[in-house]
Amino acid sequence: MTAVARRAVARCLRAGPGPLQTAVLPVFLRSRHIATAAVVTRDSHIPAIIPTLPTVSEPLPPGRGTGSDALSTSRREQLKDAKPFSDFLTDTFNRQHDYLRISVTERCNLRCLYCMPEEGVPLSPTRELLTTPEIVLLSSLFVAQGVTKIRLTGGEPTVRRDIVPLMQQIGALRSHGLRELCLTTNGLSLHRKLDAMVDAGLTAVNLSLDTLDPWQFQLMTRRAGFPAVRKSIDRILEMNRAGAGIKLKINCVVMRGLNDREILPFVEMTRDEDLEVRFIEYMPFDGNKWSKGKMFSYQEMLDVIRAKYPDVHPEQGHKNDTSKTYKVPGFTGRVGFITSMTHNFCGTCNRLRITGDGNLKVCLFGNTEVSLRDIIRKVNQGEPIDEAAFEALNQRANYIAPLDGPGPLLAPNSEELLEVINIAVKNKKEKHAGIGELENMKNRPMILIGG
């Protein structure tokens, strides 16, 4: 990025609660309609901060306008997905990354076969992990750039002591454009914190459960706890019957010869409950002893289901869905398939990941990472930004805008962070490697990525 572009970004980000931030950020970064201009003029050397889109002041609601003033049906369809989006989060294949997954801990209270080696993994020293203020600052920066969905992962996020206060602070970003605050969990202790999490803004839960048999559960997770997981599921369903509206998905990694016989019992879970069971193809990660022979493919899973439910049919999904969704006629819920190994969904990928130690991963299967932690800590002489350091920064000349102010919370060196993020996103490949290459590729254990 040139000096001209950097100064433009700095003006947008450091304007504080004055006219520039109240005007530029809401219009160009957070409006959910369409942008009318670019902050920086695009030429061959200076990338535009916001891609220029058709200059329409506001999409007309259906039935409004007459004659030549009325929008055609096809035009409305084009405008439906149109929204301003930061060039920093748009890759060279025009994929807009509005979904951020943040690993908030490397620790877990289970030892699932496909996720973590039996002996565990070396954990990062505490000072190398992102602090709560750092997670909030990064979340705010991404939301300011157009991210509308944040998912907290781990490890197991519920083992983080301040998980609820952290969710409260991230949930406050709803007033700045965040729409969904989600959680991926093994459900072991979720039932104890669920009510507080919903109050904090939780909108969706992906719960990992690979078997419905208590003995098999202990075999696959190397720990006991099946009743507690079922208690968490039951509590979500109970809250939903009272109107909580929590989207619930059960994630099941299918492994040949281990739990492939439980596909139909999982499908039965969708008969009377409004939930989605997602069957996941077994994927290779460091230490999980993956082999092609253990992988049960999407087509094999679907064949098993069709043998029992021949009328099962696909349902129309959303543009960026990671799963292929199906429904058995008469059933309340749905089943889905995450087919990363046999039918990748790279072409519509809209996800970025931040690991527990603050590295940005633009692809789950990629081994290229860049540290955002080291950059954000420059404002604190390289030390972790704890609550005390955060308060000190917050008092420095309006460098950080308050959450309840006109713009989202932003770090003093946000423009440098955006430069690094932009480079990483622009280097994202069109698709990940094939099965043969993935099997031999060096990558983190799943527990240290966050899924």
Short mmCIF file of C-alpha atoms in Angstrom, two decimals:
data_model
loop_
_atom_site.label_atom_id
_atom_site.label_comp_id
_atom_site.label_asym_id
_atom_site.label_seq_id
_atom_site.Cartn_x
_atom_site.Cartn_y
_atom_site.Cartn_z
CA MET A 1 0.00 0.00 0.00
CA THR A 2 1.34 3.43 -0.91
CA ALA A 3 1.86 6.30 1.50
CA VAL A 4 -1.19 8.04 0.01
CA ALA A 5 -3.41 5.07 0.75
CA ARG A 6 -1.96 4.67 4.24
CA ARG A 7 -2.71 8.28 5.06
CA ALA A 8 -6.28 7.85 3.80
CA VAL A 9 -6.78 4.80 5.97
CA ALA A 10 -5.25 6.56 8.94
CA ARG A 11 -7.61 9.51 8.51
CA CYS A 12 -10.61 7.15 8.49
CA LEU A 13 -9.45 5.15 11.47
CA ARG A 14 -8.01 7.85 13.71
CA ALA A 15 -10.59 10.52 13.21
CA GLY A 16 -12.10 9.72 16.60
CA PRO A 17 -15.69 10.71 17.34
CA GLY A 18 -15.54 13.75 15.07
CA PRO A 19 -17.33 14.36 11.77
CA LEU A 20 -15.03 12.17 9.65
CA GLN A 21 -15.59 9.02 11.68
CA THR A 22 -19.31 9.58 12.08
CA ALA A 23 -19.71 10.18 8.36
CA VAL A 24 -17.11 8.03 6.63
CA LEU A 25 -17.26 4.86 8.73
CA PRO A 26 -21.04 4.46 8.79
CA VAL A 27 -21.42 5.27 5.08
CA PHE A 28 -18.48 3.43 3.63
CA LEU A 29 -17.83 0.60 6.07
CA ARG A 30 -21.02 -0.26 7.85
CA SER A 31 -23.93 0.62 5.56
CA ARG A 32 -25.76 -2.54 4.63
CA HIS A 33 -26.99 -1.12 1.32
CA ILE A 34 -24.53 -0.08 -1.40
CA ALA A 35 -21.61 2.31 -1.52
CA THR A 36 -21.73 5.42 -3.66
CA ALA A 37 -17.99 6.09 -3.92
CA ALA A 38 -14.54 4.83 -3.03
CA VAL A 39 -12.51 6.34 -0.24
CA VAL A 40 -9.36 6.11 -2.36
CA THR A 41 -9.43 6.42 -6.14
CA ARG A 42 -8.46 3.15 -7.81
CA ASP A 43 -5.54 3.20 -10.19
CA SER A 44 -2.85 0.70 -11.08
CA HIS A 45 -0.87 1.46 -7.95
CA ILE A 46 -3.33 2.47 -5.22
CA PRO A 47 -5.90 -0.15 -4.20
CA ALA A 48 -9.34 1.22 -3.39
CA ILE A 49 -10.38 0.83 0.24
CA ILE A 50 -13.97 0.25 -0.84
CA PRO A 51 -14.72 -1.11 -4.33
CA THR A 52 -16.90 1.29 -6.29
CA LEU A 53 -20.40 -0.09 -6.77
CA PRO A 54 -23.36 1.21 -8.79
CA THR A 55 -24.46 4.61 -7.49
CA VAL A 56 -27.98 3.93 -6.34
CA SER A 57 -29.01 5.85 -3.25
CA GLU A 58 -31.23 3.13 -1.75
CA PRO A 59 -32.76 -0.11 -3.03
CA LEU A 60 -36.48 0.43 -3.61
CA PRO A 61 -38.82 -1.86 -1.70
CA PRO A 62 -40.98 -4.18 -3.81
CA GLY A 63 -43.85 -2.40 -5.49
CA ARG A 64 -42.32 1.08 -5.21
CA GLY A 65 -41.61 3.20 -8.28
CA THR A 66 -43.45 3.33 -11.58
CA GLY A 67 -42.52 3.12 -15.23
CA SER A 68 -38.83 3.59 -15.98
CA ASP A 69 -38.18 4.48 -12.32
CA ALA A 70 -39.15 1.03 -11.08
CA LEU A 71 -36.37 -1.49 -10.56
CA SER A 72 -36.70 -4.61 -12.68
CA THR A 73 -36.83 -7.99 -10.99
CA SER A 74 -33.37 -8.90 -12.29
CA ARG A 75 -32.01 -5.58 -11.04
CA ARG A 76 -33.42 -6.24 -7.57
CA GLU A 77 -31.77 -9.65 -7.59
CA GLN A 78 -28.43 -8.03 -8.44
CA LEU A 79 -28.81 -5.49 -5.65
CA LYS A 80 -29.86 -8.08 -3.07
CA ASP A 81 -26.26 -9.22 -2.51
CA ALA A 82 -24.71 -5.81 -3.20
CA LYS A 83 -23.12 -4.18 -0.20
CA PRO A 84 -20.12 -2.01 0.49
CA PHE A 85 -17.14 -4.09 1.40
CA SER A 86 -13.58 -3.27 2.27
CA ASP A 87 -11.01 -4.15 -0.35
CA PHE A 88 -8.80 -5.25 2.54
CA LEU A 89 -10.99 -8.34 3.02
CA THR A 90 -11.60 -9.05 -0.67
CA ASP A 91 -9.22 -11.46 -2.38
CA THR A 92 -8.08 -11.60 -5.99
CA PHE A 93 -10.94 -13.97 -6.83
CA ASN A 94 -13.46 -11.39 -5.57
CA ARG A 95 -14.36 -13.46 -2.49
CA GLN A 96 -15.53 -11.13 0.28
CA HIS A 97 -14.58 -12.40 3.73
CA ASP A 98 -17.35 -11.32 6.08
CA TYR A 99 -17.03 -14.28 8.48
CA LEU A 100 -14.31 -14.37 11.15
CA ARG A 101 -13.51 -17.39 13.33
CA ILE A 102 -11.49 -16.65 16.46
CA SER A 103 -9.86 -19.34 18.60
CA VAL A 104 -10.09 -18.03 22.16
CA THR A 105 -8.14 -20.86 23.81
CA GLU A 106 -5.93 -23.81 22.92
CA ARG A 107 -7.11 -25.85 25.90
CA CYS A 108 -9.78 -28.53 25.69
CA ASN A 109 -11.43 -30.90 28.15
CA LEU A 110 -11.73 -33.71 25.56
CA ARG A 111 -9.18 -35.57 23.40
CA CYS A 112 -11.14 -36.36 20.23
CA LEU A 113 -9.39 -38.80 17.89
CA TYR A 114 -9.54 -36.57 14.81
CA CYS A 115 -8.59 -33.37 16.60
CA MET A 116 -5.82 -33.95 19.12
CA PRO A 117 -3.10 -36.56 19.65
CA GLU A 118 -3.69 -38.82 22.65
CA GLU A 119 -0.78 -37.25 24.51
CA GLY A 120 -2.18 -33.77 23.90
CA VAL A 121 -0.29 -30.91 22.26
CA PRO A 122 2.24 -28.43 23.62
CA LEU A 123 0.28 -25.34 24.64
CA SER A 124 1.52 -21.84 23.99
CA PRO A 125 2.74 -19.85 27.00
CA THR A 126 0.02 -17.55 28.33
CA ARG A 127 1.81 -14.38 27.25
CA GLU A 128 1.79 -15.62 23.64
CA LEU A 129 -1.99 -15.97 23.58
CA LEU A 130 -4.35 -13.15 22.70
CA THR A 131 -5.75 -11.27 25.68
CA THR A 132 -9.40 -10.30 25.95
CA PRO A 133 -8.73 -6.65 24.97
CA GLU A 134 -6.71 -7.83 21.96
CA ILE A 135 -9.52 -10.12 20.81
CA VAL A 136 -12.02 -7.28 21.17
CA LEU A 137 -9.79 -4.83 19.28
CA LEU A 138 -9.29 -7.28 16.41
CA SER A 139 -13.00 -8.12 16.33
CA SER A 140 -13.82 -4.42 16.15
CA LEU A 141 -11.38 -3.85 13.30
CA PHE A 142 -12.83 -6.69 11.24
CA VAL A 143 -16.41 -5.58 11.91
CA ALA A 144 -15.47 -2.06 10.79
CA GLN A 145 -14.31 -3.59 7.53
CA GLY A 146 -17.55 -5.46 6.89
CA VAL A 147 -17.42 -8.69 8.91
CA THR A 148 -20.97 -9.54 9.99
CA LYS A 149 -20.41 -12.94 11.60
CA ILE A 150 -17.95 -13.92 14.33
CA ARG A 151 -17.57 -17.46 15.64
CA LEU A 152 -15.66 -18.23 18.83
CA THR A 153 -13.83 -21.55 18.74
CA GLY A 154 -10.99 -23.30 20.55
CA GLY A 155 -9.77 -25.57 21.86
CA GLU A 156 -12.95 -25.58 23.83
CA PRO A 157 -14.12 -21.97 24.27
CA THR A 158 -16.24 -22.68 27.35
CA VAL A 159 -13.12 -23.51 29.39
CA ARG A 160 -11.95 -19.91 29.04
CA ARG A 161 -12.71 -18.29 32.38
CA ASP A 162 -13.89 -14.97 30.98
CA ILE A 163 -15.76 -16.37 27.99
CA VAL A 164 -19.05 -14.69 28.95
CA PRO A 165 -17.57 -11.19 29.52
CA LEU A 166 -15.66 -11.61 26.26
CA MET A 167 -18.88 -12.46 24.44
CA GLN A 168 -20.57 -9.45 26.01
CA GLN A 169 -17.89 -7.13 24.60
CA ILE A 170 -17.99 -8.71 21.15
CA GLY A 171 -21.78 -8.77 21.27
CA ALA A 172 -21.74 -5.00 21.73
CA LEU A 173 -20.45 -4.77 18.15
CA ARG A 174 -23.99 -5.47 16.96
CA SER A 175 -24.53 -1.72 16.96
CA HIS A 176 -21.64 -1.45 14.49
CA GLY A 177 -22.66 -4.08 11.94
CA LEU A 178 -22.15 -7.47 13.59
CA ARG A 179 -25.16 -9.70 12.92
CA GLU A 180 -24.21 -13.12 14.27
CA LEU A 181 -22.20 -14.20 17.31
CA CYS A 182 -21.67 -17.96 17.19
CA LEU A 183 -19.97 -20.64 19.26
CA THR A 184 -18.39 -23.97 18.38
CA THR A 185 -18.27 -26.24 21.42
CA ASN A 186 -18.14 -29.85 22.55
CA GLY A 187 -21.08 -29.07 24.86
CA LEU A 188 -19.51 -30.59 27.95
CA SER A 189 -20.04 -27.51 30.13
CA LEU A 190 -22.18 -25.38 27.84
CA HIS A 191 -25.40 -25.96 29.79
CA ARG A 192 -23.90 -24.13 32.79
CA LYS A 193 -23.14 -20.96 30.81
CA LEU A 194 -25.72 -21.00 28.04
CA ASP A 195 -28.26 -18.59 29.55
CA ALA A 196 -25.59 -15.97 30.23
CA MET A 197 -24.18 -16.42 26.73
CA VAL A 198 -27.58 -15.87 25.14
CA ASP A 199 -27.96 -12.70 27.21
CA ALA A 200 -24.53 -11.64 25.88
CA GLY A 201 -25.73 -11.97 22.29
CA LEU A 202 -25.13 -15.60 21.30
CA THR A 203 -27.14 -16.45 18.18
CA ALA A 204 -25.91 -19.89 17.08
CA VAL A 205 -24.22 -23.01 18.44
CA ASN A 206 -22.33 -25.67 16.53
CA LEU A 207 -21.99 -28.61 18.89
CA SER A 208 -19.54 -31.41 18.14
CA LEU A 209 -20.96 -34.87 18.83
CA ASP A 210 -19.73 -37.91 16.93
CA THR A 211 -21.73 -40.67 18.58
CA LEU A 212 -25.01 -41.20 20.42
CA ASP A 213 -23.61 -44.11 22.42
CA PRO A 214 -22.08 -43.25 25.84
CA TRP A 215 -19.47 -46.01 25.61
CA GLN A 216 -18.48 -45.03 22.07
CA PHE A 217 -18.34 -41.39 23.20
CA GLN A 218 -15.68 -42.25 25.76
CA LEU A 219 -13.76 -44.20 23.12
CA MET A 220 -13.79 -41.35 20.58
CA THR A 221 -13.14 -38.49 22.99
CA ARG A 222 -10.91 -40.40 25.45
CA ARG A 223 -13.03 -38.83 28.20
CA ALA A 224 -16.39 -39.37 29.90
CA GLY A 225 -19.19 -36.80 29.71
CA PHE A 226 -21.88 -37.89 27.27
CA PRO A 227 -24.78 -37.06 29.67
CA ALA A 228 -23.48 -33.50 30.08
CA VAL A 229 -23.38 -33.01 26.31
CA ARG A 230 -26.96 -34.25 25.94
CA LYS A 231 -27.95 -31.90 28.75
CA SER A 232 -26.54 -28.96 26.77
CA ILE A 233 -28.43 -30.01 23.64
CA ASP A 234 -31.66 -30.39 25.61
CA ARG A 235 -31.18 -26.97 27.19
CA ILE A 236 -30.79 -25.29 23.80
CA LEU A 237 -33.93 -26.99 22.50
CA GLU A 238 -35.80 -26.04 25.66
CA MET A 239 -34.76 -22.39 25.29
CA ASN A 240 -35.74 -22.42 21.63
CA ARG A 241 -39.21 -23.69 22.49
CA ALA A 242 -39.45 -20.62 24.71
CA GLY A 243 -38.45 -18.40 21.79
CA ALA A 244 -34.67 -18.02 22.18
CA GLY A 245 -34.04 -18.61 18.48
CA ILE A 246 -30.60 -20.21 18.84
CA LYS A 247 -29.52 -21.90 15.61
CA LEU A 248 -28.34 -25.38 16.58
CA LYS A 249 -26.14 -27.57 14.42
CA ILE A 250 -24.72 -30.92 15.53
CA ASN A 251 -21.35 -31.62 13.88
CA CYS A 252 -20.48 -35.30 13.43
CA VAL A 253 -17.14 -36.37 11.94
CA VAL A 254 -17.75 -39.74 10.29
CA MET A 255 -14.89 -42.25 10.44
CA ARG A 256 -15.06 -45.60 8.67
CA GLY A 257 -15.33 -48.55 11.01
CA LEU A 258 -15.83 -46.35 14.05
CA ASN A 259 -19.09 -44.41 13.89
CA ASP A 260 -20.33 -44.79 10.30
CA ARG A 261 -23.08 -47.12 11.60
CA GLU A 262 -24.59 -44.19 13.53
CA ILE A 263 -25.50 -42.08 10.52
CA LEU A 264 -29.17 -43.12 10.58
CA PRO A 265 -29.64 -42.57 14.35
CA PHE A 266 -28.28 -39.04 13.85
CA VAL A 267 -30.74 -38.46 11.01
CA GLU A 268 -33.53 -39.54 13.37
CA MET A 269 -32.58 -36.63 15.66
CA THR A 270 -34.00 -34.30 13.01
CA ARG A 271 -37.44 -35.94 12.99
CA ASP A 272 -39.04 -33.80 15.71
CA GLU A 273 -36.46 -31.14 16.52
CA ASP A 274 -35.55 -27.98 14.62
CA LEU A 275 -31.84 -28.61 14.32
CA GLU A 276 -29.35 -29.57 11.64
CA VAL A 277 -27.05 -32.57 11.86
CA ARG A 278 -23.96 -32.04 9.71
CA PHE A 279 -21.87 -35.03 8.70
CA ILE A 280 -18.24 -34.07 8.15
CA GLU A 281 -15.70 -35.89 6.03
CA TYR A 282 -12.68 -36.90 8.10
CA MET A 283 -9.88 -34.41 7.34
CA PRO A 284 -6.09 -34.69 7.81
CA PHE A 285 -4.39 -32.56 10.46
CA ASP A 286 -1.13 -32.95 12.31
CA GLY A 287 -1.25 -35.81 14.80
CA ASN A 288 -4.71 -37.21 13.95
CA LYS A 289 -3.47 -40.33 12.06
CA TRP A 290 -5.64 -39.60 9.04
CA SER A 291 -5.75 -42.11 6.20
CA LYS A 292 -7.84 -42.27 3.07
CA GLY A 293 -9.16 -45.65 4.18
CA LYS A 294 -10.70 -44.11 7.31
CA MET A 295 -12.50 -41.40 5.36
CA PHE A 296 -16.20 -42.02 4.76
CA SER A 297 -17.16 -39.87 1.78
CA TYR A 298 -20.17 -37.62 1.34
CA GLN A 299 -21.57 -39.84 -1.39
CA GLU A 300 -21.31 -42.91 0.83
CA MET A 301 -23.11 -41.09 3.65
CA LEU A 302 -25.87 -39.97 1.31
CA ASP A 303 -26.26 -43.50 -0.05
CA VAL A 304 -26.73 -44.84 3.49
CA ILE A 305 -29.44 -42.25 4.18
CA ARG A 306 -31.21 -42.79 0.85
CA ALA A 307 -31.40 -46.53 1.47
CA LYS A 308 -33.59 -45.79 4.52
CA TYR A 309 -35.18 -42.52 3.39
CA PRO A 310 -35.39 -42.64 -0.44
CA ASP A 311 -37.29 -39.33 -0.57
CA VAL A 312 -34.54 -37.31 1.11
CA HIS A 313 -33.95 -34.28 -1.08
CA PRO A 314 -31.52 -31.34 -1.29
CA GLU A 315 -32.59 -27.92 -0.06
CA GLN A 316 -31.57 -24.58 -1.47
CA GLY A 317 -28.72 -23.18 0.58
CA HIS A 318 -27.05 -19.81 0.90
CA LYS A 319 -24.19 -18.58 -1.25
CA ASN A 320 -21.45 -19.12 1.35
CA ASP A 321 -22.71 -22.31 2.97
CA THR A 322 -20.04 -24.86 3.81
CA SER A 323 -22.51 -27.75 3.79
CA LYS A 324 -24.82 -29.38 1.29
CA THR A 325 -28.20 -29.45 3.02
CA TYR A 326 -30.87 -32.17 2.71
CA LYS A 327 -34.24 -32.83 4.30
CA VAL A 328 -36.31 -35.94 4.89
CA PRO A 329 -39.97 -35.18 4.03
CA GLY A 330 -42.02 -34.79 7.19
CA PHE A 331 -38.99 -34.23 9.41
CA THR A 332 -38.64 -30.94 11.27
CA GLY A 333 -34.87 -30.58 11.02
CA ARG A 334 -32.28 -31.04 8.29
CA VAL A 335 -29.09 -32.92 7.58
CA GLY A 336 -26.00 -31.48 5.94
CA PHE A 337 -22.68 -32.67 4.59
CA ILE A 338 -19.36 -30.85 4.86
CA THR A 339 -17.44 -32.21 1.91
CA SER A 340 -14.02 -30.58 2.21
CA MET A 341 -12.20 -33.67 0.94
CA THR A 342 -14.31 -34.77 -2.03
CA HIS A 343 -16.20 -31.62 -3.11
CA ASN A 344 -14.48 -28.49 -1.83
CA PHE A 345 -16.40 -25.23 -1.45
CA CYS A 346 -13.39 -22.96 -1.94
CA GLY A 347 -15.06 -20.92 -4.67
CA THR A 348 -17.49 -19.31 -2.20
CA CYS A 349 -15.26 -19.29 0.89
CA ASN A 350 -15.88 -16.19 3.00
CA ARG A 351 -14.00 -17.25 6.16
CA LEU A 352 -10.87 -16.02 7.89
CA ARG A 353 -9.38 -17.51 11.06
CA ILE A 354 -7.41 -16.09 13.95
CA THR A 355 -5.58 -18.67 16.04
CA GLY A 356 -5.28 -18.53 19.82
CA ASP A 357 -1.77 -17.10 19.53
CA GLY A 358 -2.94 -14.36 17.20
CA ASN A 359 -2.02 -15.65 13.75
CA LEU A 360 -4.26 -14.99 10.76
CA LYS A 361 -5.02 -18.04 8.60
CA VAL A 362 -6.81 -17.35 5.34
CA CYS A 363 -7.38 -21.07 4.65
CA LEU A 364 -8.09 -23.92 7.06
CA PHE A 365 -5.81 -26.23 5.07
CA GLY A 366 -3.10 -23.68 4.34
CA ASN A 367 0.07 -23.57 6.40
CA THR A 368 0.77 -19.89 5.73
CA GLU A 369 0.11 -17.63 8.72
CA VAL A 370 0.84 -14.04 9.69
CA SER A 371 0.93 -12.65 13.22
CA LEU A 372 -1.60 -9.95 14.08
CA ARG A 373 -0.68 -10.25 17.76
CA ASP A 374 2.83 -8.92 17.22
CA ILE A 375 1.52 -5.90 15.32
CA ILE A 376 -1.21 -4.94 17.76
CA ARG A 377 1.26 -5.18 20.67
CA LYS A 378 3.58 -2.62 19.11
CA VAL A 379 1.46 0.05 20.79
CA ASN A 380 2.36 -1.52 24.16
CA GLN A 381 6.11 -1.99 23.61
CA GLY A 382 5.55 -5.57 22.50
CA GLU A 383 3.85 -6.59 25.75
CA PRO A 384 0.40 -8.21 26.00
CA ILE A 385 -2.41 -5.66 26.14
CA ASP A 386 -4.13 -6.54 29.39
CA GLU A 387 -6.99 -4.59 30.96
CA ALA A 388 -4.65 -2.05 32.57
CA ALA A 389 -2.75 -1.44 29.33
CA PHE A 390 -6.02 -1.17 27.47
CA GLU A 391 -7.31 1.50 29.84
CA ALA A 392 -4.07 3.44 29.42
CA LEU A 393 -4.39 3.28 25.65
CA ASN A 394 -8.01 4.29 25.86
CA GLN A 395 -7.05 7.55 27.53
CA ARG A 396 -4.56 8.54 24.85
CA ALA A 397 -5.93 11.33 22.70
CA ASN A 398 -9.02 9.55 21.40
CA TYR A 399 -6.90 6.92 19.68
CA ILE A 400 -9.53 4.36 20.58
CA ALA A 401 -13.18 5.19 20.07
CA PRO A 402 -15.68 4.00 22.72
CA LEU A 403 -17.96 1.11 21.82
CA ASP A 404 -21.04 3.24 22.38
CA GLY A 405 -19.64 6.06 20.25
CA PRO A 406 -20.25 6.76 16.55
CA GLY A 407 -17.64 4.24 15.35
CA PRO A 408 -16.33 0.85 16.46
CA LEU A 409 -13.43 0.37 18.84
CA LEU A 410 -10.16 0.71 16.89
CA ALA A 411 -6.51 0.21 17.84
CA PRO A 412 -3.98 3.02 17.35
CA ASN A 413 -2.13 1.11 14.61
CA SER A 414 -5.17 -0.26 12.80
CA GLU A 415 -3.84 0.90 9.44
CA GLU A 416 -0.75 -1.29 9.84
CA LEU A 417 -2.93 -4.24 10.79
CA LEU A 418 -5.08 -3.66 7.72
CA GLU A 419 -2.04 -3.62 5.46
CA VAL A 420 -0.91 -7.02 6.74
CA ILE A 421 -4.44 -8.45 6.58
CA ASN A 422 -4.81 -7.15 3.03
CA ILE A 423 -1.59 -8.82 1.89
CA ALA A 424 -2.61 -12.15 3.45
CA VAL A 425 -6.09 -12.05 1.92
CA LYS A 426 -4.77 -11.09 -1.51
CA ASN A 427 -2.40 -14.09 -1.38
CA LYS A 428 -5.22 -16.55 -0.66
CA LYS A 429 -5.24 -19.32 -3.23
CA GLU A 430 -8.21 -20.14 -5.42
CA LYS A 431 -8.61 -23.53 -3.73
CA HIS A 432 -6.84 -25.78 -1.29
CA ALA A 433 -4.75 -28.80 -2.26
CA GLY A 434 -6.22 -32.18 -3.16
CA ILE A 435 -6.44 -35.23 -0.91
CA GLY A 436 -2.99 -36.54 -1.81
CA GLU A 437 -1.25 -33.26 -1.08
CA LEU A 438 -3.24 -32.56 2.09
CA GLU A 439 -2.26 -35.93 3.53
CA ASN A 440 1.42 -34.97 3.41
CA MET A 441 1.10 -31.25 4.15
CA LYS A 442 2.44 -29.94 7.44
CA ASN A 443 -0.27 -28.08 9.33
CA ARG A 444 -1.23 -27.41 12.93
CA PRO A 445 -3.28 -29.95 14.86
CA MET A 446 -6.96 -29.01 14.59
CA ILE A 447 -6.98 -28.09 18.30
CA LEU A 448 -4.47 -25.28 17.60
CA ILE A 449 -6.36 -23.93 14.58
CA GLY A 450 -9.88 -23.64 15.87
CA GLY A 451 -11.66 -25.42 13.02
#
